[in-house]
Amino acid sequence: MRSGKYWAIFKTQVANRMAYSGDLAAHSLTIVMFMWIFMQLWRTTYSVSGSDTLAGLTLHHTLWYLMLAETIMLSKPRLSRGISQAVKDGSIAYLLNKPYDFLLYQLSLGLGDSLMNTLFNLLAGGITVWLLVGPPPEMWGWPFTLAAMVLAWLIDFCVNALIGLAAFVTEEVSAFEWIYSKFLLLLGGVLIPLDFFPGWLQQITSSLPFAYTIYGPARLFIEPSLDRFLSLVAVQILWILLLGTLVTLSYRKGLSRLAVNGG
Amino acid sequence: MLRELGFLIALWKANLQAAMEFRVSFITQAIGMMLNNGVYFIFWVLFFDRFKEIRGWGLDEMFILFGLVASGFGLGVFFFGNALNLAEVISQGQLDYFLSLPRPVLLHTLASRSQYSGIGDFTYGIISFFLAGKTNPGSLVRFGLGIFLSMVIFLSFLVLVQSLAFWMGNAQLVSGNAQNAIITFAIYPINLFEGSGRFLLFTIIPAAFVGALPAEMVSQFTWWNFLKLLLAALVFLSLAGAAFYSGLRRYESGSAIQIQI
């Protein structure tokens, strides 16, 4: 019964997003554009190199990898911005005194947002890449990829929540948000699969959470295997536990420092 | 003409004074944007570290291209910041204020807001250009000219697309997508694109005129390239003016009471 209210929040957010399905469709044009550009870049790169495989990936692999990486990146909710805005305009006071857990409320809200964004981006990106390089990787790997995407989403939620909660102290968090998104773009493997990085940089990225938010699920999608899935999920769960604990502690500490400006 | 230039300078001065009121925010935004561009550019450093050269484009060419687009964009949004919000200004009836004053409506609207982060883009672009190692006076002059023409074409394209708000009402989504498209395409080497894709970048989304063509003019100047760029700037500027002023005839006041302080 306790989870009923969060389910209701999630459903409301899904309905809210669906009410503007035209907007969702228009936003998904972004992934179509990116995939088309990536196709031009990587087709030329493979052709110039004269090899079918680069860093163990074919052009087909690279394009489908980038499609999933972009889908995860473009479908993420901007929770930290919402929390920061609520602190700045004082509306946080109305959220905190409601009979629900503030963090779980944000989680349900973000999940509702992401679900619809992901569906539209997957559809638009998937059709584009299918037309460009052929059918997607083996279907049996899809459920594993989906599970890894959910865990990746949770890692991202925790980092986003930590950034958002920083607003309890600093009010303005756009700089942190900015830095995080750049880390994801580069060290997470949104712009280029991490396989193309030099060895020393690959080692650094494998010890940071960003690779498990983007690269891990996208790489699993193009070359699914049970071993790859299990080792990915194990590290993802470790990051969720670590970051989740940090979020809970920061929330408790943040509440005692919060100064509401108005509302 | 001189009178309008004086008016523009006065507007920019006022914008700068407003920026200086929030000095820390101004500096933070500028430095943040430089870091933002720098981190993004690492992608190209890693890419060319592995693949060295793609159809004649290497890291130095990318430094020039990225520098030129960043500086042109930065300069444009710093001096004509409302170019990014024109669709919103039109659809929300905020043109009323500008229509009530005896100054050119489009120029006044565009220059009445400044995007402070533009200074960060501009500075980053200059640094990027110097990193390419083309420091002779001729290259510098061509780079300056390239920035100016790139800025004119970019701003004209924004005005052209956002003027759709006069006919569509809410054109923010369309203009947002168009804006993303021109910037994204402009920072990729033109040699990657062939056939219809290449044609698209010289026409509907004129990204080649904002990035590749001016960058080529900086690296290897030819009069033909310069003339093409100049002609493109004039055509897009005329189209933007025509679209805005013919749309303005359809404009209906928002009847909103606005006080501009």
Short mmCIF file of C-alpha atoms in Angstrom, two decimals:
data_model
loop_
_atom_site.label_atom_id
_atom_site.label_comp_id
_atom_site.label_asym_id
_atom_site.label_seq_id
_atom_site.Cartn_x
_atom_site.Cartn_y
_atom_site.Cartn_z
CA MET A 1 0.00 0.00 0.00
CA ARG A 2 2.89 2.31 0.87
CA SER A 3 4.25 2.06 -2.64
CA GLY A 4 0.79 2.87 -4.06
CA LYS A 5 1.31 6.62 -3.82
CA TYR A 6 4.64 6.45 -5.64
CA TRP A 7 3.04 4.31 -8.35
CA ALA A 8 0.33 6.99 -8.65
CA ILE A 9 2.99 9.74 -8.95
CA PHE A 10 4.77 7.69 -11.62
CA LYS A 11 1.53 7.12 -13.56
CA THR A 12 0.59 10.80 -13.33
CA GLN A 13 3.97 11.80 -14.71
CA VAL A 14 3.67 9.31 -17.57
CA ALA A 15 0.20 10.69 -18.39
CA ASN A 16 1.58 14.20 -18.13
CA ARG A 17 4.32 13.43 -20.66
CA MET A 18 1.88 11.62 -22.96
CA ALA A 19 -0.34 14.70 -23.04
CA TYR A 20 2.50 16.40 -24.93
CA SER A 21 3.40 13.52 -27.23
CA GLY A 22 4.01 15.99 -30.08
CA ASP A 23 6.75 17.58 -27.99
CA LEU A 24 8.23 14.17 -27.26
CA ALA A 25 8.25 13.29 -30.94
CA ALA A 26 9.85 16.63 -31.84
CA HIS A 27 12.54 16.16 -29.19
CA SER A 28 13.33 12.71 -30.54
CA LEU A 29 14.42 14.40 -33.80
CA THR A 30 17.62 15.25 -31.93
CA ILE A 31 18.67 11.59 -31.80
CA VAL A 32 17.86 11.18 -35.50
CA MET A 33 20.19 14.09 -36.28
CA PHE A 34 22.96 12.77 -34.02
CA MET A 35 22.79 9.28 -35.49
CA TRP A 36 22.96 10.65 -39.02
CA ILE A 37 26.07 12.70 -38.16
CA PHE A 38 27.68 9.75 -36.36
CA MET A 39 27.01 7.63 -39.42
CA GLN A 40 28.87 10.11 -41.64
CA LEU A 41 31.78 10.34 -39.22
CA TRP A 42 32.23 6.63 -38.54
CA ARG A 43 31.52 5.45 -42.09
CA THR A 44 34.31 7.72 -43.32
CA THR A 45 36.60 6.67 -40.46
CA TYR A 46 36.12 2.94 -41.19
CA SER A 47 36.50 3.53 -44.91
CA VAL A 48 39.71 5.58 -44.51
CA SER A 49 41.23 3.03 -42.09
CA GLY A 50 40.58 0.27 -44.64
CA SER A 51 39.51 -2.15 -41.92
CA ASP A 52 36.11 -3.63 -41.08
CA THR A 53 36.91 -3.71 -37.39
CA LEU A 54 38.35 -0.96 -35.21
CA ALA A 55 39.08 -1.59 -31.52
CA GLY A 56 37.09 -4.81 -31.87
CA LEU A 57 33.98 -3.02 -33.16
CA THR A 58 32.42 -3.04 -36.62
CA LEU A 59 30.59 -0.03 -38.05
CA HIS A 60 27.32 -1.83 -37.26
CA HIS A 61 28.43 -2.28 -33.61
CA THR A 62 29.56 1.33 -33.27
CA LEU A 63 26.34 2.81 -34.62
CA TRP A 64 24.06 0.63 -32.47
CA TYR A 65 26.30 1.35 -29.46
CA LEU A 66 25.97 5.10 -30.06
CA MET A 67 22.21 4.79 -30.50
CA LEU A 68 21.77 3.23 -27.06
CA ALA A 69 24.31 5.57 -25.44
CA GLU A 70 22.50 8.62 -26.86
CA THR A 71 19.12 7.20 -25.83
CA ILE A 72 20.26 6.88 -22.21
CA MET A 73 21.84 10.35 -22.26
CA LEU A 74 18.94 12.16 -23.93
CA SER A 75 16.25 10.45 -21.85
CA LYS A 76 17.66 11.28 -18.43
CA PRO A 77 15.49 13.48 -16.25
CA ARG A 78 16.90 16.80 -15.03
CA LEU A 79 16.03 16.22 -11.40
CA SER A 80 18.81 18.34 -9.93
CA ARG A 81 17.50 21.38 -11.78
CA GLY A 82 13.99 20.78 -10.38
CA ILE A 83 15.23 20.41 -6.81
CA SER A 84 17.42 23.52 -7.11
CA GLN A 85 14.50 25.53 -8.52
CA ALA A 86 12.23 24.34 -5.69
CA VAL A 87 14.81 25.51 -3.13
CA LYS A 88 15.25 28.87 -4.86
CA ASP A 89 11.55 29.72 -5.22
CA GLY A 90 10.56 28.27 -1.86
CA SER A 91 8.19 25.63 -3.27
CA ILE A 92 10.33 22.97 -1.58
CA ALA A 93 8.37 23.77 1.61
CA TYR A 94 5.22 22.37 -0.02
CA LEU A 95 7.03 19.23 -1.15
CA LEU A 96 8.63 18.48 2.19
CA ASN A 97 5.45 18.63 4.26
CA LYS A 98 3.52 16.21 2.05
CA PRO A 99 2.95 12.64 3.30
CA TYR A 100 5.57 11.07 1.10
CA ASP A 101 9.32 10.65 1.11
CA PHE A 102 10.88 13.52 -0.84
CA LEU A 103 13.53 11.35 -2.49
CA LEU A 104 11.10 8.59 -3.47
CA TYR A 105 8.79 11.27 -4.86
CA GLN A 106 11.64 12.56 -7.04
CA LEU A 107 12.48 8.99 -8.07
CA SER A 108 8.89 8.26 -9.18
CA LEU A 109 8.71 11.57 -11.01
CA GLY A 110 12.02 11.01 -12.81
CA LEU A 111 11.13 7.45 -13.73
CA GLY A 112 7.87 8.60 -15.33
CA ASP A 113 9.75 11.26 -17.29
CA SER A 114 12.50 8.93 -18.44
CA LEU A 115 10.19 6.11 -19.48
CA MET A 116 8.43 8.18 -22.11
CA ASN A 117 11.65 9.89 -23.28
CA THR A 118 13.36 6.51 -23.60
CA LEU A 119 10.51 4.99 -25.61
CA PHE A 120 10.44 7.84 -28.11
CA ASN A 121 14.23 8.05 -28.42
CA LEU A 122 14.60 4.29 -28.82
CA LEU A 123 11.99 4.28 -31.52
CA ALA A 124 13.36 7.25 -33.46
CA GLY A 125 17.03 6.30 -32.96
CA GLY A 126 16.39 2.61 -33.61
CA ILE A 127 14.55 3.17 -36.88
CA THR A 128 17.27 5.58 -38.07
CA VAL A 129 20.16 3.22 -37.30
CA TRP A 130 18.28 0.22 -38.71
CA LEU A 131 17.86 2.10 -42.00
CA LEU A 132 21.51 3.15 -41.96
CA VAL A 133 23.36 -0.04 -40.99
CA GLY A 134 20.87 -2.85 -40.72
CA PRO A 135 19.01 -4.70 -37.95
CA PRO A 136 19.81 -4.39 -34.23
CA PRO A 137 21.99 -6.88 -32.31
CA GLU A 138 20.68 -10.25 -31.11
CA MET A 139 17.30 -10.05 -29.41
CA TRP A 140 18.11 -12.44 -26.59
CA GLY A 141 20.39 -9.77 -25.11
CA TRP A 142 17.66 -7.12 -24.93
CA PRO A 143 16.19 -8.08 -21.53
CA PHE A 144 19.70 -8.05 -20.03
CA THR A 145 20.36 -4.65 -21.57
CA LEU A 146 17.06 -3.38 -20.19
CA ALA A 147 18.00 -4.57 -16.68
CA ALA A 148 21.41 -2.87 -16.98
CA MET A 149 19.68 0.31 -18.19
CA VAL A 150 17.44 0.36 -15.11
CA LEU A 151 20.48 0.04 -12.82
CA ALA A 152 22.31 2.67 -14.85
CA TRP A 153 19.29 4.94 -14.40
CA LEU A 154 19.50 4.44 -10.63
CA ILE A 155 23.20 5.38 -10.58
CA ASP A 156 22.34 8.52 -12.53
CA PHE A 157 19.42 9.24 -10.19
CA CYS A 158 21.74 9.06 -7.17
CA VAL A 159 24.30 11.44 -8.72
CA ASN A 160 21.51 13.78 -9.83
CA ALA A 161 19.96 13.70 -6.36
CA LEU A 162 23.35 14.50 -4.78
CA ILE A 163 23.72 17.48 -7.12
CA GLY A 164 20.14 18.57 -6.45
CA LEU A 165 20.61 18.25 -2.69
CA ALA A 166 23.67 20.49 -2.92
CA ALA A 167 21.08 23.22 -3.59
CA PHE A 168 20.11 22.96 0.10
CA VAL A 169 23.49 24.55 0.78
CA THR A 170 24.51 26.40 -2.40
CA GLU A 171 21.04 27.08 -3.99
CA GLU A 172 22.58 27.24 -7.49
CA VAL A 173 23.72 23.86 -8.84
CA SER A 174 23.92 24.40 -12.59
CA ALA A 175 27.74 24.32 -12.51
CA PHE A 176 27.76 20.86 -10.88
CA GLU A 177 25.11 19.68 -13.32
CA TRP A 178 27.19 20.94 -16.20
CA ILE A 179 30.37 19.23 -15.04
CA TYR A 180 28.51 15.95 -14.48
CA SER A 181 26.98 16.00 -17.96
CA LYS A 182 30.42 16.61 -19.50
CA PHE A 183 31.90 13.70 -17.56
CA LEU A 184 29.10 11.50 -18.88
CA LEU A 185 29.64 12.71 -22.43
CA LEU A 186 33.33 11.95 -22.40
CA LEU A 187 34.18 9.47 -19.66
CA GLY A 188 30.80 7.75 -19.89
CA GLY A 189 31.27 7.04 -23.58
CA VAL A 190 28.39 9.00 -25.11
CA LEU A 191 30.45 10.62 -27.87
CA ILE A 192 32.79 7.72 -28.55
CA PRO A 193 32.87 4.12 -27.30
CA LEU A 194 35.46 3.76 -24.54
CA ASP A 195 37.09 0.94 -26.57
CA PHE A 196 38.68 3.67 -28.74
CA PHE A 197 40.37 5.30 -25.72
CA PRO A 198 44.06 4.71 -24.96
CA GLY A 199 44.61 1.93 -22.38
CA TRP A 200 45.50 4.24 -19.49
CA LEU A 201 42.30 6.25 -19.95
CA GLN A 202 40.19 3.10 -20.18
CA GLN A 203 41.60 2.09 -16.78
CA ILE A 204 40.60 5.42 -15.25
CA THR A 205 37.08 5.31 -16.71
CA SER A 206 36.50 1.76 -15.45
CA SER A 207 36.97 2.95 -11.86
CA LEU A 208 34.39 5.76 -12.18
CA PRO A 209 30.58 5.49 -12.14
CA PHE A 210 30.06 7.25 -15.51
CA ALA A 211 31.06 4.22 -17.58
CA TYR A 212 28.47 2.08 -15.79
CA THR A 213 25.74 4.63 -16.59
CA ILE A 214 26.32 4.77 -20.35
CA TYR A 215 29.08 2.55 -21.72
CA GLY A 216 28.19 -0.60 -19.75
CA PRO A 217 24.59 -1.02 -20.98
CA ALA A 218 25.41 0.16 -24.53
CA ARG A 219 28.35 -2.27 -24.85
CA LEU A 220 26.23 -5.11 -23.47
CA PHE A 221 23.57 -4.31 -26.04
CA ILE A 222 25.90 -4.79 -29.02
CA GLU A 223 27.72 -7.88 -27.69
CA PRO A 224 25.51 -9.55 -25.10
CA SER A 225 26.94 -12.31 -22.93
CA LEU A 226 26.02 -13.63 -19.51
CA ASP A 227 29.53 -12.98 -18.19
CA ARG A 228 29.50 -9.39 -19.37
CA PHE A 229 26.03 -8.89 -17.88
CA LEU A 230 26.94 -10.35 -14.46
CA SER A 231 30.16 -8.39 -14.10
CA LEU A 232 28.42 -5.16 -15.19
CA VAL A 233 25.49 -5.61 -12.82
CA ALA A 234 27.80 -6.42 -9.88
CA VAL A 235 29.68 -3.12 -10.27
CA GLN A 236 26.45 -1.18 -10.91
CA ILE A 237 24.94 -2.50 -7.67
CA LEU A 238 28.09 -1.53 -5.76
CA TRP A 239 27.86 2.03 -7.12
CA ILE A 240 24.14 2.22 -6.30
CA LEU A 241 24.78 1.13 -2.71
CA LEU A 242 27.62 3.61 -2.27
CA LEU A 243 25.87 6.55 -3.92
CA GLY A 244 22.49 5.68 -2.36
CA THR A 245 24.04 5.83 1.12
CA LEU A 246 25.60 9.18 0.29
CA VAL A 247 22.26 10.52 -0.94
CA THR A 248 20.45 9.44 2.25
CA LEU A 249 23.11 10.98 4.49
CA SER A 250 23.22 14.20 2.46
CA TYR A 251 19.43 14.49 2.54
CA ARG A 252 19.33 14.19 6.33
CA LYS A 253 22.14 16.71 6.73
CA GLY A 254 20.67 19.01 4.07
CA LEU A 255 17.28 19.20 5.79
CA SER A 256 18.85 20.61 8.93
CA ARG A 257 20.59 23.35 6.89
CA LEU A 258 17.77 24.25 4.52
CA ALA A 259 16.71 27.88 4.46
CA VAL A 260 13.49 28.51 2.52
CA ASN A 261 13.42 31.92 0.84
CA GLY A 262 9.78 32.38 0.05
CA GLY A 263 6.87 30.56 -1.50
CA MET B 1 23.24 54.37 -40.18
CA LEU B 2 25.64 56.11 -37.78
CA ARG B 3 22.71 56.95 -35.55
CA GLU B 4 21.73 53.28 -35.32
CA LEU B 5 25.32 52.31 -34.60
CA GLY B 6 25.39 54.82 -31.74
CA PHE B 7 22.14 53.34 -30.44
CA LEU B 8 23.59 49.82 -30.62
CA ILE B 9 26.70 50.89 -28.75
CA ALA B 10 24.55 52.47 -26.06
CA LEU B 11 22.53 49.23 -25.73
CA TRP B 12 25.67 47.11 -25.49
CA LYS B 13 27.08 49.48 -22.89
CA ALA B 14 23.90 49.10 -20.84
CA ASN B 15 24.07 45.30 -21.20
CA LEU B 16 27.68 45.30 -20.08
CA GLN B 17 26.85 47.48 -17.09
CA ALA B 18 24.08 45.03 -16.16
CA ALA B 19 26.57 42.16 -16.46
CA MET B 20 29.04 43.97 -14.22
CA GLU B 21 26.35 44.30 -11.56
CA PHE B 22 26.61 40.50 -11.20
CA ARG B 23 30.33 40.26 -11.81
CA VAL B 24 30.86 36.85 -10.19
CA SER B 25 27.99 35.32 -12.17
CA PHE B 26 29.37 36.88 -15.38
CA ILE B 27 32.87 35.50 -14.81
CA THR B 28 31.54 32.10 -13.70
CA GLN B 29 29.40 31.79 -16.82
CA ALA B 30 32.26 32.79 -19.10
CA ILE B 31 34.78 30.42 -17.50
CA GLY B 32 32.16 27.66 -17.30
CA MET B 33 31.53 27.94 -21.02
CA MET B 34 35.24 27.78 -21.79
CA LEU B 35 35.56 24.62 -19.70
CA ASN B 36 32.45 23.22 -21.37
CA ASN B 37 33.96 23.71 -24.83
CA GLY B 38 37.34 22.43 -23.68
CA VAL B 39 35.91 19.19 -22.31
CA TYR B 40 33.87 18.65 -25.47
CA PHE B 41 36.95 19.22 -27.62
CA ILE B 42 38.79 16.41 -25.80
CA PHE B 43 36.62 14.12 -27.95
CA TRP B 44 38.40 15.39 -31.06
CA VAL B 45 41.81 15.16 -29.37
CA LEU B 46 41.15 11.50 -28.56
CA PHE B 47 39.65 10.87 -31.99
CA PHE B 48 42.58 12.31 -33.95
CA ASP B 49 45.06 10.75 -31.55
CA ARG B 50 43.77 7.42 -32.80
CA PHE B 51 42.90 8.15 -36.44
CA LYS B 52 45.36 11.03 -37.21
CA GLU B 53 43.60 12.34 -40.34
CA ILE B 54 40.19 11.95 -41.98
CA ARG B 55 39.99 13.15 -45.59
CA GLY B 56 42.47 15.95 -45.07
CA TRP B 57 41.12 17.00 -41.67
CA GLY B 58 43.40 16.68 -38.67
CA LEU B 59 43.50 18.17 -35.20
CA ASP B 60 44.78 21.57 -36.42
CA GLU B 61 41.88 21.94 -38.86
CA MET B 62 39.50 21.05 -36.02
CA PHE B 63 41.09 23.69 -33.77
CA ILE B 64 40.38 26.32 -36.45
CA LEU B 65 36.85 25.09 -37.20
CA PHE B 66 35.83 24.79 -33.56
CA GLY B 67 37.50 28.11 -32.71
CA LEU B 68 35.72 29.91 -35.50
CA VAL B 69 32.28 28.52 -34.70
CA ALA B 70 32.73 29.14 -30.95
CA SER B 71 33.90 32.73 -31.47
CA GLY B 72 31.19 33.52 -34.04
CA PHE B 73 28.46 32.04 -31.87
CA GLY B 74 29.84 33.68 -28.72
CA LEU B 75 30.09 37.11 -30.28
CA GLY B 76 26.60 36.77 -31.79
CA VAL B 77 24.82 35.78 -28.58
CA PHE B 78 26.76 38.28 -26.49
CA PHE B 79 25.80 41.26 -28.66
CA PHE B 80 22.44 39.98 -29.98
CA GLY B 81 21.36 37.63 -27.19
CA ASN B 82 17.66 37.78 -27.99
CA ALA B 83 18.36 35.94 -31.25
CA LEU B 84 18.06 32.78 -29.17
CA ASN B 85 14.65 33.79 -27.73
CA LEU B 86 13.03 35.62 -30.63
CA ALA B 87 10.26 33.01 -31.11
CA GLU B 88 9.31 33.34 -27.45
CA VAL B 89 9.39 37.16 -27.63
CA ILE B 90 7.03 37.07 -30.64
CA SER B 91 4.61 34.44 -29.34
CA GLN B 92 4.31 36.08 -25.92
CA GLY B 93 3.50 39.49 -27.36
CA GLN B 94 6.69 41.02 -25.99
CA LEU B 95 7.35 42.89 -29.23
CA ASP B 96 4.87 45.52 -28.03
CA TYR B 97 7.60 47.23 -26.06
CA PHE B 98 10.00 47.43 -29.02
CA LEU B 99 7.25 48.55 -31.41
CA SER B 100 6.43 51.50 -29.21
CA LEU B 101 9.93 52.97 -29.56
CA PRO B 102 11.33 54.94 -32.54
CA ARG B 103 14.12 52.46 -33.33
CA PRO B 104 14.49 49.54 -35.82
CA VAL B 105 12.39 46.81 -34.18
CA LEU B 106 14.52 43.80 -35.13
CA LEU B 107 17.86 45.35 -34.24
CA HIS B 108 16.54 46.68 -30.94
CA THR B 109 14.92 43.36 -30.00
CA LEU B 110 18.02 41.31 -30.79
CA ALA B 111 20.48 43.58 -29.01
CA SER B 112 18.36 44.22 -25.93
CA ARG B 113 19.60 41.06 -24.26
CA SER B 114 23.07 39.65 -23.83
CA GLN B 115 24.09 36.03 -23.17
CA TYR B 116 27.05 36.50 -20.89
CA SER B 117 28.40 33.00 -21.50
CA GLY B 118 29.05 34.16 -25.09
CA ILE B 119 32.24 35.86 -23.92
CA GLY B 120 33.48 32.45 -22.75
CA ASP B 121 32.74 30.96 -26.18
CA PHE B 122 34.45 33.86 -27.92
CA THR B 123 37.58 33.64 -25.76
CA TYR B 124 37.72 29.87 -26.12
CA GLY B 125 37.52 30.27 -29.89
CA ILE B 126 40.50 32.63 -29.93
CA ILE B 127 42.56 30.24 -27.78
CA SER B 128 41.56 27.34 -30.04
CA PHE B 129 42.71 29.33 -33.09
CA PHE B 130 46.11 30.03 -31.54
CA LEU B 131 46.48 26.35 -30.63
CA ALA B 132 46.27 25.57 -34.36
CA GLY B 133 49.54 27.48 -34.71
CA LYS B 134 48.38 29.90 -37.44
CA THR B 135 49.64 33.07 -35.88
CA ASN B 136 50.72 35.10 -38.93
CA PRO B 137 48.91 38.45 -39.42
CA GLY B 138 47.16 37.27 -42.62
CA SER B 139 45.56 34.30 -40.83
CA LEU B 140 44.53 36.54 -37.95
CA VAL B 141 42.76 38.99 -40.27
CA ARG B 142 41.05 36.12 -42.11
CA PHE B 143 40.02 34.57 -38.79
CA GLY B 144 38.47 37.88 -37.70
CA LEU B 145 36.62 38.17 -41.02
CA GLY B 146 35.52 34.53 -40.78
CA ILE B 147 34.12 35.09 -37.28
CA PHE B 148 32.13 38.10 -38.48
CA LEU B 149 30.64 36.37 -41.53
CA SER B 150 29.92 33.18 -39.56
CA MET B 151 28.14 35.28 -36.92
CA VAL B 152 26.03 37.13 -39.52
CA ILE B 153 24.89 33.89 -41.18
CA PHE B 154 24.21 32.19 -37.85
CA LEU B 155 22.14 35.11 -36.51
CA SER B 156 20.26 35.48 -39.81
CA PHE B 157 19.37 31.79 -39.76
CA LEU B 158 18.07 32.11 -36.19
CA VAL B 159 15.93 35.13 -37.09
CA LEU B 160 14.62 33.39 -40.21
CA VAL B 161 13.57 30.24 -38.35
CA GLN B 162 12.19 32.02 -35.30
CA SER B 163 10.14 34.39 -37.42
CA LEU B 164 7.97 31.33 -38.08
CA ALA B 165 6.39 32.24 -34.73
CA PHE B 166 4.44 34.98 -36.55
CA TRP B 167 2.64 32.25 -38.54
CA MET B 168 2.80 29.23 -36.22
CA GLY B 169 2.35 30.88 -32.85
CA ASN B 170 4.49 28.52 -30.85
CA ALA B 171 7.66 27.96 -32.87
CA GLN B 172 9.99 27.39 -29.95
CA LEU B 173 10.35 23.67 -30.54
CA VAL B 174 11.08 24.06 -34.24
CA SER B 175 13.56 26.85 -33.61
CA GLY B 176 15.18 24.90 -30.77
CA ASN B 177 15.74 21.95 -33.10
CA ALA B 178 17.01 24.20 -35.90
CA GLN B 179 19.39 25.94 -33.51
CA ASN B 180 20.75 22.60 -32.25
CA ALA B 181 21.12 21.38 -35.80
CA ILE B 182 23.10 24.32 -37.14
CA ILE B 183 25.54 24.32 -34.20
CA THR B 184 25.97 20.54 -34.19
CA PHE B 185 26.56 20.28 -37.94
CA ALA B 186 28.84 23.34 -38.02
CA ILE B 187 31.45 21.74 -35.75
CA TYR B 188 31.94 18.63 -37.90
CA PRO B 189 34.35 18.48 -40.88
CA ILE B 190 32.40 19.14 -44.08
CA ASN B 191 34.33 16.40 -45.91
CA LEU B 192 32.38 13.81 -43.95
CA PHE B 193 29.20 14.73 -45.77
CA GLU B 194 28.38 13.77 -49.34
CA GLY B 195 25.49 14.09 -51.78
CA SER B 196 22.18 15.25 -50.38
CA GLY B 197 23.61 15.61 -46.87
CA ARG B 198 26.18 18.08 -48.13
CA PHE B 199 23.54 19.95 -50.13
CA LEU B 200 21.42 20.23 -46.96
CA LEU B 201 24.29 21.89 -45.09
CA PHE B 202 24.63 24.58 -47.76
CA THR B 203 20.90 25.32 -47.98
CA ILE B 204 18.21 24.42 -45.42
CA ILE B 205 20.61 24.20 -42.49
CA PRO B 206 23.46 26.47 -43.64
CA ALA B 207 25.97 24.99 -41.19
CA ALA B 208 28.70 24.83 -43.85
CA PHE B 209 28.61 28.65 -44.13
CA VAL B 210 28.88 28.98 -40.34
CA GLY B 211 31.79 26.54 -39.88
CA ALA B 212 33.52 24.73 -42.73
CA LEU B 213 33.62 27.49 -45.37
CA PRO B 214 34.98 30.27 -43.11
CA ALA B 215 37.46 27.76 -41.64
CA GLU B 216 38.64 26.90 -45.14
CA MET B 217 39.01 30.63 -45.86
CA VAL B 218 41.29 30.95 -42.81
CA SER B 219 43.48 27.99 -43.81
CA GLN B 220 43.66 28.59 -47.56
CA PHE B 221 42.30 31.89 -48.77
CA THR B 222 40.74 32.06 -52.21
CA TRP B 223 38.68 34.97 -53.52
CA TRP B 224 36.06 32.52 -54.76
CA ASN B 225 35.54 31.14 -51.24
CA PHE B 226 35.39 34.62 -49.80
CA LEU B 227 32.81 35.72 -52.38
CA LYS B 228 30.67 32.64 -51.73
CA LEU B 229 30.71 33.41 -48.03
CA LEU B 230 29.93 37.08 -48.56
CA LEU B 231 27.08 36.25 -50.90
CA ALA B 232 25.67 33.72 -48.43
CA ALA B 233 25.81 36.33 -45.65
CA LEU B 234 23.94 38.86 -47.80
CA VAL B 235 21.32 36.33 -48.92
CA PHE B 236 20.60 35.04 -45.42
CA LEU B 237 20.59 38.55 -43.97
CA SER B 238 18.05 39.67 -46.59
CA LEU B 239 15.91 36.57 -46.10
CA ALA B 240 15.92 37.08 -42.32
CA GLY B 241 14.92 40.73 -42.63
CA ALA B 242 12.19 39.92 -45.17
CA ALA B 243 10.78 37.07 -43.06
CA PHE B 244 10.74 39.12 -39.86
CA TYR B 245 9.18 42.26 -41.32
CA SER B 246 6.58 40.42 -43.40
CA GLY B 247 5.69 38.43 -40.29
CA LEU B 248 5.52 41.62 -38.26
CA ARG B 249 2.55 42.73 -40.37
CA ARG B 250 0.64 39.74 -38.97
CA TYR B 251 1.73 40.42 -35.40
CA GLU B 252 -1.05 40.85 -32.88
CA SER B 253 -0.31 42.66 -29.68
CA GLY B 254 -0.22 40.61 -26.50
CA SER B 255 -1.83 43.58 -24.74
CA ALA B 256 0.42 42.71 -21.86
CA ILE B 257 1.36 45.52 -19.53
CA GLN B 258 5.13 45.49 -19.51
CA ILE B 259 7.57 47.63 -17.71
CA GLN B 260 11.14 47.48 -18.94
CA ILE B 261 13.59 48.63 -16.32
#
